[in-house]
PDB file of C-alpha atoms in Angstrom:
ATOM      1  CA  UNK S1142     183.107  87.822  80.559  1.00  0.00           C
ATOM      2  CA  UNK S1143     182.470  85.801  83.864  1.00  0.00           C
ATOM      3  CA  UNK S1144     179.554  83.382  83.829  1.00  0.00           C
ATOM      4  CA  UNK S1145     177.441  82.105  86.818  1.00  0.00           C
ATOM      5  CA  UNK S1146     175.115  79.740  85.955  1.00  0.00           C
ATOM      6  CA  UNK S1147     172.427  78.067  88.062  1.00  0.00           C
ATOM      7  CA  UNK S1148     170.807  74.872  87.442  1.00  0.00           C
ATOM      8  CA  UNK S1149     167.042  75.691  87.245  1.00  0.00           C
ATOM      9  CA  UNK S1150     165.414  79.145  86.792  1.00  0.00           C
ATOM     10  CA  UNK S1151     162.143  77.639  88.129  1.00  0.00           C
ATOM     11  CA  UNK S1152     161.715  74.630  90.350  1.00  0.00           C
ATOM     12  CA  UNK S1153     158.496  73.587  91.918  1.00  0.00           C
ATOM     13  CA  UNK S1154     158.877  70.784  95.071  1.00  0.00           C
ATOM     14  CA  UNK S1155     156.724  69.739  97.779  1.00  0.00           C
ATOM     15  CA  UNK S1156     157.169  70.312 101.641  1.00  0.00           C
ATOM     16  CA  UNK S1157     159.455  67.801 102.833  1.00  0.00           C
ATOM     17  CA  UNK S1158     161.486  67.090 100.062  1.00  0.00           C
ATOM     18  CA  UNK S1159     165.223  67.416  99.689  1.00  0.00           C
ATOM     19  CA  UNK S1160     166.313  70.168  97.365  1.00  0.00           C
ATOM     20  CA  UNK S1161     169.612  70.703  95.868  1.00  0.00           C
ATOM     21  CA  UNK S1162     170.294  74.225  94.056  1.00  0.00           C
ATOM     22  CA  UNK S1163     173.754  74.076  91.895  1.00  0.00           C
ATOM     23  CA  UNK S1164     175.772  77.118  90.808  1.00  0.00           C
ATOM     24  CA  UNK S1165     178.819  76.901  88.927  1.00  0.00           C
ATOM     25  CA  UNK S1166     180.916  79.572  87.809  1.00  0.00           C
ATOM     26  CA  UNK S1167     183.807  79.717  85.089  1.00  0.00           C
ATOM     27  CA  UNK S1168     186.253  82.351  86.252  1.00  0.00           C
ATOM     28  CA  UNK S1169     188.236  80.343  89.259  1.00  0.00           C
ATOM     29  CA  UNK S1170     186.651  82.780  91.728  1.00  0.00           C
ATOM     30  CA  UNK S1171     187.543  81.990  95.154  1.00  0.00           C
ATOM     31  CA  UNK S1172     184.566  83.286  96.669  1.00  0.00           C
ATOM     32  CA  UNK S1173     180.637  82.308  96.353  1.00  0.00           C
ATOM     33  CA  UNK S1174     177.588  83.056  97.949  1.00  0.00           C
ATOM     34  CA  UNK S1175     174.120  81.923  98.053  1.00  0.00           C
ATOM     35  CA  UNK S1176     171.461  84.652  98.921  1.00  0.00           C
ATOM     36  CA  UNK S1177     167.756  84.632  98.765  1.00  0.00           C
ATOM     37  CA  UNK S1178     165.677  87.599  97.729  1.00  0.00           C
ATOM     38  CA  UNK S1179     161.916  88.313  99.089  1.00  0.00           C
ATOM     39  CA  UNK S1180     159.952  91.335  98.368  1.00  0.00           C
ATOM     40  CA  UNK S1181     160.615  94.169 100.690  1.00  0.00           C
ATOM     41  CA  UNK S1182     163.562  92.596 102.215  1.00  0.00           C
ATOM     42  CA  UNK S1183     166.366  92.877  99.874  1.00  0.00           C
ATOM     43  CA  UNK S1184     169.145  90.377  99.574  1.00  0.00           C
ATOM     44  CA  UNK S1185     169.923  88.119 102.327  1.00  0.00           C
ATOM     45  CA  UNK S1186     172.899  85.944 102.898  1.00  0.00           C
ATOM     46  CA  UNK S1187     172.349  82.317 103.508  1.00  0.00           C
ATOM     47  CA  UNK S1188     175.891  80.916 103.394  1.00  0.00           C
ATOM     48  CA  UNK S1189     179.206  81.761 101.606  1.00  0.00           C
ATOM     49  CA  UNK S1190     182.400  80.216 101.036  1.00  0.00           C
ATOM     50  CA  UNK S1191     186.146  81.215 100.541  1.00  0.00           C
ATOM     51  CA  UNK S1192     187.610  78.388  99.553  1.00  0.00           C
ATOM     52  CA  UNK S1193     186.817  74.467  98.559  1.00  0.00           C
ATOM     53  CA  UNK S1194     185.286  72.622 101.543  1.00  0.00           C
ATOM     54  CA  UNK S1195     185.084  75.846 103.406  1.00  0.00           C
ATOM     55  CA  UNK S1196     181.589  77.276 104.522  1.00  0.00           C
ATOM     56  CA  UNK S1197     180.450  80.227 106.589  1.00  0.00           C
ATOM     57  CA  UNK S1198     177.122  80.688 107.913  1.00  0.00           C
ATOM     58  CA  UNK S1199     175.643  84.019 106.398  1.00  0.00           C
ATOM     59  CA  UNK S1200     172.265  85.793 108.163  1.00  0.00           C
ATOM     60  CA  UNK S1201     169.804  83.230 107.596  1.00  0.00           C
ATOM     61  CA  UNK S1202     171.442  79.981 107.775  1.00  0.00           C
ATOM     62  CA  UNK S1203     168.466  77.781 109.317  1.00  0.00           C
ATOM     63  CA  UNK S1204     167.313  75.148 107.261  1.00  0.00           C
ATOM     64  CA  UNK S1205     169.783  75.142 104.683  1.00  0.00           C
ATOM     65  CA  UNK S1206     173.104  73.683 104.244  1.00  0.00           C
ATOM     66  CA  UNK S1207     175.648  73.709 101.417  1.00  0.00           C
ATOM     67  CA  UNK S1208     178.776  72.057  99.629  1.00  0.00           C
ATOM     68  CA  UNK S1209     181.640  73.075  98.075  1.00  0.00           C
ATOM     69  CA  UNK S1210     183.480  69.902  96.699  1.00  0.00           C
ATOM     70  CA  UNK S1211     184.848  71.938  93.611  1.00  0.00           C
ATOM     71  CA  UNK S1212     186.275  75.429  93.568  1.00  0.00           C
ATOM     72  CA  UNK S1213     183.796  76.036  90.669  1.00  0.00           C
ATOM     73  CA  UNK S1214     180.533  74.812  92.136  1.00  0.00           C
ATOM     74  CA  UNK S1215     178.621  75.721  95.352  1.00  0.00           C
ATOM     75  CA  UNK S1216     175.758  73.770  95.842  1.00  0.00           C
ATOM     76  CA  UNK S1217     172.564  74.972  98.458  1.00  0.00           C
ATOM     77  CA  UNK S1218     170.600  72.331  99.794  1.00  0.00           C
ATOM     78  CA  UNK S1219     167.399  72.413 101.659  1.00  0.00           C
ATOM     79  CA  UNK S1220     167.106  69.409 103.802  1.00  0.00           C
ATOM     80  CA  UNK S1221     163.406  69.358 104.415  1.00  0.00           C
ATOM     81  CA  UNK S1222     161.873  72.019 101.878  1.00  0.00           C
ATOM     82  CA  UNK S1223     159.179  73.909 103.620  1.00  0.00           C
ATOM     83  CA  UNK S1224     156.801  76.565 102.368  1.00  0.00           C
ATOM     84  CA  UNK S1225     158.471  79.468 104.208  1.00  0.00           C
ATOM     85  CA  UNK S1226     161.597  78.492 101.747  1.00  0.00           C
ATOM     86  CA  UNK S1227     159.692  79.790  98.634  1.00  0.00           C
ATOM     87  CA  UNK S1228     161.529  82.265  97.326  1.00  0.00           C
ATOM     88  CA  UNK S1229     164.051  83.691  94.596  1.00  0.00           C
ATOM     89  CA  UNK S1230     167.536  82.007  94.987  1.00  0.00           C
ATOM     90  CA  UNK S1231     170.506  83.866  94.046  1.00  0.00           C
ATOM     91  CA  UNK S1232     174.276  82.255  93.717  1.00  0.00           C
ATOM     92  CA  UNK S1233     177.178  85.093  93.249  1.00  0.00           C
ATOM     93  CA  UNK S1234     180.786  84.528  92.841  1.00  0.00           C
ATOM     94  CA  UNK S1235     183.687  86.996  93.639  1.00  0.00           C
ATOM     95  CA  UNK S1236     187.449  87.282  93.476  1.00  0.00           C
ATOM     96  CA  UNK S1237     188.777  88.746  96.303  1.00  0.00           C
ATOM     97  CA  UNK S1238     186.912  91.797  97.552  1.00  0.00           C
ATOM     98  CA  UNK S1239     185.803  92.707  93.876  1.00  0.00           C
ATOM     99  CA  UNK S1240     182.366  93.079  92.538  1.00  0.00           C
ATOM    100  CA  UNK S1241     180.335  90.142  93.034  1.00  0.00           C
ATOM    101  CA  UNK S1242     178.910  88.345  89.695  1.00  0.00           C
ATOM    102  CA  UNK S1243     175.250  87.044  90.062  1.00  0.00           C
ATOM    103  CA  UNK S1244     173.597  83.983  88.549  1.00  0.00           C
ATOM    104  CA  UNK S1245     170.039  84.218  86.852  1.00  0.00           C
ATOM    105  CA  UNK S1246     168.448  83.093  89.816  1.00  0.00           C
ATOM    106  CA  UNK S1247     166.209  79.969  90.888  1.00  0.00           C
ATOM    107  CA  UNK S1248     162.497  80.694  91.692  1.00  0.00           C
ATOM    108  CA  UNK S1249     161.711  78.356  94.043  1.00  0.00           C
ATOM    109  CA  UNK S1250     157.909  77.600  95.047  1.00  0.00           C
ATOM    110  CA  UNK S1251     157.427  74.793  97.858  1.00  0.00           C
ATOM    111  CA  UNK S1252     153.867  73.849  97.910  1.00  0.00           C
TER     112      UNK S1252
ATOM    113  CA  UNK L 297     175.576  93.889 114.017  1.00  0.00           C
ATOM    114  CA  UNK L 298     176.817  96.011 111.025  1.00  0.00           C
ATOM    115  CA  UNK L 299     173.992  98.243 109.346  1.00  0.00           C
ATOM    116  CA  UNK L 300     174.492  99.572 105.940  1.00  0.00           C
ATOM    117  CA  UNK L 301     171.436 101.886 105.057  1.00  0.00           C
ATOM    118  CA  UNK L 302     170.117 103.663 101.871  1.00  0.00           C
ATOM    119  CA  UNK L 303     167.820 106.386 101.377  1.00  0.00           C
ATOM    120  CA  UNK L 304     165.493 107.205  99.860  1.00  0.00           C
ATOM    121  CA  UNK L 305     163.848 103.643  99.879  1.00  0.00           C
ATOM    122  CA  UNK L 306     162.112 104.502  96.787  1.00  0.00           C
ATOM    123  CA  UNK L 307     162.017 107.390  94.202  1.00  0.00           C
ATOM    124  CA  UNK L 308     159.986 108.567  91.518  1.00  0.00           C
ATOM    125  CA  UNK L 309     161.205 111.081  88.876  1.00  0.00           C
ATOM    126  CA  UNK L 310     160.481 112.590  85.488  1.00  0.00           C
ATOM    127  CA  UNK L 311     162.892 111.518  82.434  1.00  0.00           C
ATOM    128  CA  UNK L 312     165.418 114.206  81.999  1.00  0.00           C
ATOM    129  CA  UNK L 313     165.455 114.707  85.962  1.00  0.00           C
ATOM    130  CA  UNK L 314     168.695 114.442  87.777  1.00  0.00           C
ATOM    131  CA  UNK L 315     168.530 112.534  90.952  1.00  0.00           C
ATOM    132  CA  UNK L 316     171.182 111.078  93.701  1.00  0.00           C
ATOM    133  CA  UNK L 317     170.752 108.480  96.312  1.00  0.00           C
ATOM    134  CA  UNK L 318     172.677 107.763  99.669  1.00  0.00           C
ATOM    135  CA  UNK L 319     174.344 104.900 101.138  1.00  0.00           C
ATOM    136  CA  UNK L 320     175.403 105.069 104.898  1.00  0.00           C
ATOM    137  CA  UNK L 321     177.867 102.724 106.576  1.00  0.00           C
ATOM    138  CA  UNK L 322     180.103 102.262 109.635  1.00  0.00           C
ATOM    139  CA  UNK L 323     183.290 104.685 109.420  1.00  0.00           C
ATOM    140  CA  UNK L 324     185.014 102.792 111.756  1.00  0.00           C
ATOM    141  CA  UNK L 325     186.859 100.136 109.655  1.00  0.00           C
ATOM    142  CA  UNK L 326     186.392 100.320 105.774  1.00  0.00           C
ATOM    143  CA  UNK L 327     187.597  98.097 103.038  1.00  0.00           C
ATOM    144  CA  UNK L 328     185.307  98.576  99.991  1.00  0.00           C
ATOM    145  CA  UNK L 329     182.099  99.633  98.830  1.00  0.00           C
ATOM    146  CA  UNK L 330     180.501  98.594  95.732  1.00  0.00           C
ATOM    147  CA  UNK L 331     177.085  99.598  93.970  1.00  0.00           C
ATOM    148  CA  UNK L 332     174.894  97.375  91.908  1.00  0.00           C
ATOM    149  CA  UNK L 333     171.801  98.104  89.604  1.00  0.00           C
ATOM    150  CA  UNK L 334     169.322  95.360  89.681  1.00  0.00           C
ATOM    151  CA  UNK L 335     166.616  95.540  87.166  1.00  0.00           C
ATOM    152  CA  UNK L 336     163.705  93.494  87.384  1.00  0.00           C
ATOM    153  CA  UNK L 337     163.553  90.099  86.154  1.00  0.00           C
ATOM    154  CA  UNK L 338     167.407  90.116  85.787  1.00  0.00           C
ATOM    155  CA  UNK L 339     170.229  89.473  88.237  1.00  0.00           C
ATOM    156  CA  UNK L 340     172.316  92.535  90.112  1.00  0.00           C
ATOM    157  CA  UNK L 341     175.213  93.738  88.047  1.00  0.00           C
ATOM    158  CA  UNK L 342     178.088  95.592  89.226  1.00  0.00           C
ATOM    159  CA  UNK L 343     178.145  99.367  88.336  1.00  0.00           C
ATOM    160  CA  UNK L 344     181.382 100.601  90.875  1.00  0.00           C
ATOM    161  CA  UNK L 345     183.677  99.289  93.170  1.00  0.00           C
ATOM    162  CA  UNK L 346     185.151 101.978  95.176  1.00  0.00           C
ATOM    163  CA  UNK L 347     187.982 101.549  97.543  1.00  0.00           C
ATOM    164  CA  UNK L 348     189.540 104.867  98.842  1.00  0.00           C
ATOM    165  CA  UNK L 349     188.310 107.994 100.630  1.00  0.00           C
ATOM    166  CA  UNK L 350     187.447 110.577  98.056  1.00  0.00           C
ATOM    167  CA  UNK L 351     187.198 108.108  95.197  1.00  0.00           C
ATOM    168  CA  UNK L 352     185.065 109.460  92.305  1.00  0.00           C
ATOM    169  CA  UNK L 353     183.937 106.934  89.736  1.00  0.00           C
ATOM    170  CA  UNK L 354     181.994 107.653  86.429  1.00  0.00           C
ATOM    171  CA  UNK L 355     179.973 105.128  83.874  1.00  0.00           C
ATOM    172  CA  UNK L 356     178.156 107.321  81.236  1.00  0.00           C
ATOM    173  CA  UNK L 357     175.367 109.458  83.229  1.00  0.00           C
ATOM    174  CA  UNK L 358     175.929 107.711  86.567  1.00  0.00           C
ATOM    175  CA  UNK L 359     178.424 108.755  89.272  1.00  0.00           C
ATOM    176  CA  UNK L 360     179.575 108.058  92.686  1.00  0.00           C
ATOM    177  CA  UNK L 361     181.458 109.270  95.546  1.00  0.00           C
ATOM    178  CA  UNK L 362     182.649 107.596  98.649  1.00  0.00           C
ATOM    179  CA  UNK L 363     183.757 109.612 102.150  1.00  0.00           C
ATOM    180  CA  UNK L 364     184.831 106.717 104.372  1.00  0.00           C
ATOM    181  CA  UNK L 365     185.527 108.884 107.299  1.00  0.00           C
ATOM    182  CA  UNK L 366     181.749 109.975 107.697  1.00  0.00           C
ATOM    183  CA  UNK L 367     180.574 106.618 105.945  1.00  0.00           C
ATOM    184  CA  UNK L 368     178.636 107.396 103.060  1.00  0.00           C
ATOM    185  CA  UNK L 369     178.748 106.992  99.395  1.00  0.00           C
ATOM    186  CA  UNK L 370     176.331 108.910  96.907  1.00  0.00           C
ATOM    187  CA  UNK L 371     175.159 107.447  93.391  1.00  0.00           C
ATOM    188  CA  UNK L 372     174.150 110.421  91.018  1.00  0.00           C
ATOM    189  CA  UNK L 373     172.362 109.644  87.977  1.00  0.00           C
ATOM    190  CA  UNK L 374     172.375 112.716  85.468  1.00  0.00           C
ATOM    191  CA  UNK L 375     169.264 113.246  83.205  1.00  0.00           C
ATOM    192  CA  UNK L 376     167.645 110.000  84.316  1.00  0.00           C
ATOM    193  CA  UNK L 377     166.105 108.061  81.519  1.00  0.00           C
ATOM    194  CA  UNK L 378     163.448 105.186  81.939  1.00  0.00           C
ATOM    195  CA  UNK L 379     166.100 102.278  81.287  1.00  0.00           C
ATOM    196  CA  UNK L 380     167.537 103.532  84.608  1.00  0.00           C
ATOM    197  CA  UNK L 381     164.769 102.283  86.064  1.00  0.00           C
ATOM    198  CA  UNK L 382     165.923  99.641  88.536  1.00  0.00           C
ATOM    199  CA  UNK L 383     166.962  98.997  92.271  1.00  0.00           C
ATOM    200  CA  UNK L 384     170.265 100.706  93.170  1.00  0.00           C
ATOM    201  CA  UNK L 385     172.257  98.493  95.935  1.00  0.00           C
ATOM    202  CA  UNK L 386     175.266  99.333  97.693  1.00  0.00           C
ATOM    203  CA  UNK L 387     177.262  96.681  99.440  1.00  0.00           C
ATOM    204  CA  UNK L 388     180.028  97.475 102.371  1.00  0.00           C
ATOM    205  CA  UNK L 389     183.002  95.013 102.918  1.00  0.00           C
ATOM    206  CA  UNK L 390     184.615  95.795 106.187  1.00  0.00           C
ATOM    207  CA  UNK L 391     187.829  93.850 106.058  1.00  0.00           C
ATOM    208  CA  UNK L 392     189.351  91.894 103.307  1.00  0.00           C
ATOM    209  CA  UNK L 393     188.188  88.697 105.134  1.00  0.00           C
ATOM    210  CA  UNK L 394     184.686  89.656 105.842  1.00  0.00           C
ATOM    211  CA  UNK L 395     181.385  89.132 103.908  1.00  0.00           C
ATOM    212  CA  UNK L 396     179.819  91.674 101.739  1.00  0.00           C
ATOM    213  CA  UNK L 397     176.736  93.248 103.524  1.00  0.00           C
ATOM    214  CA  UNK L 398     174.167  94.611 101.109  1.00  0.00           C
ATOM    215  CA  UNK L 399     172.146  97.678 101.969  1.00  0.00           C
ATOM    216  CA  UNK L 400     168.312  97.512 101.281  1.00  0.00           C
ATOM    217  CA  UNK L 401     168.443  99.210  98.209  1.00  0.00           C
ATOM    218  CA  UNK L 402     166.749 102.418  96.401  1.00  0.00           C
ATOM    219  CA  UNK L 403     164.009 101.963  94.031  1.00  0.00           C
ATOM    220  CA  UNK L 404     164.029 104.172  91.183  1.00  0.00           C
ATOM    221  CA  UNK L 405     161.323 104.726  88.596  1.00  0.00           C
ATOM    222  CA  UNK L 406     161.821 106.843  85.726  1.00  0.00           C
ATOM    223  CA  UNK L 407     158.493 108.016  84.400  1.00  0.00           C
ATOM    224  CA  UNK L 408     158.852 108.916  80.356  1.00  0.00           C
TER     225      UNK L 408
END
């Protein structure tokens, strides 16, 4: 079974802190994604990556950056956390255009 | 901007009722369509991956059809059960190099 893990289920950070959200997949998938989910807004794509060291902006990249140094790991970085980044963050991996496999999510609260 | 729409936004049905919802996507180019089930406090899980016009997929009481020429897919649930309560997402892929575009979802509540 494909397994996608995220470093934390719950995280509380202060405004202005640098925040790292880590995602690891164990199935050698090429594609990895970061989404945020907010009530009434569905899944919104922040960044995605089709290969190591490659990254593409999604629909809402402002305030975020990503890093993919190894194929299995895709990190989301909040350079200076703000309260409007309080959200549920979901990571997903995918092989080619097959179905995406999602991690359990990280609920981030920025105070 | 590609738009993927789903209707209805939410649905409440009685246990045992059959139901269906729609996913609409641009018909000009098509590569694949995915359906996901997203239960509360869990992560989305894939139900179907559909790639060919006329595709019909089935998993237990849930089935899906695909019409790429007119740009829609239907998801059917036969004899809804309370455990079917979830948000159902469709996701459209235009070409093999494009990102997945999720629809807003249909929230289904099955009342015992």
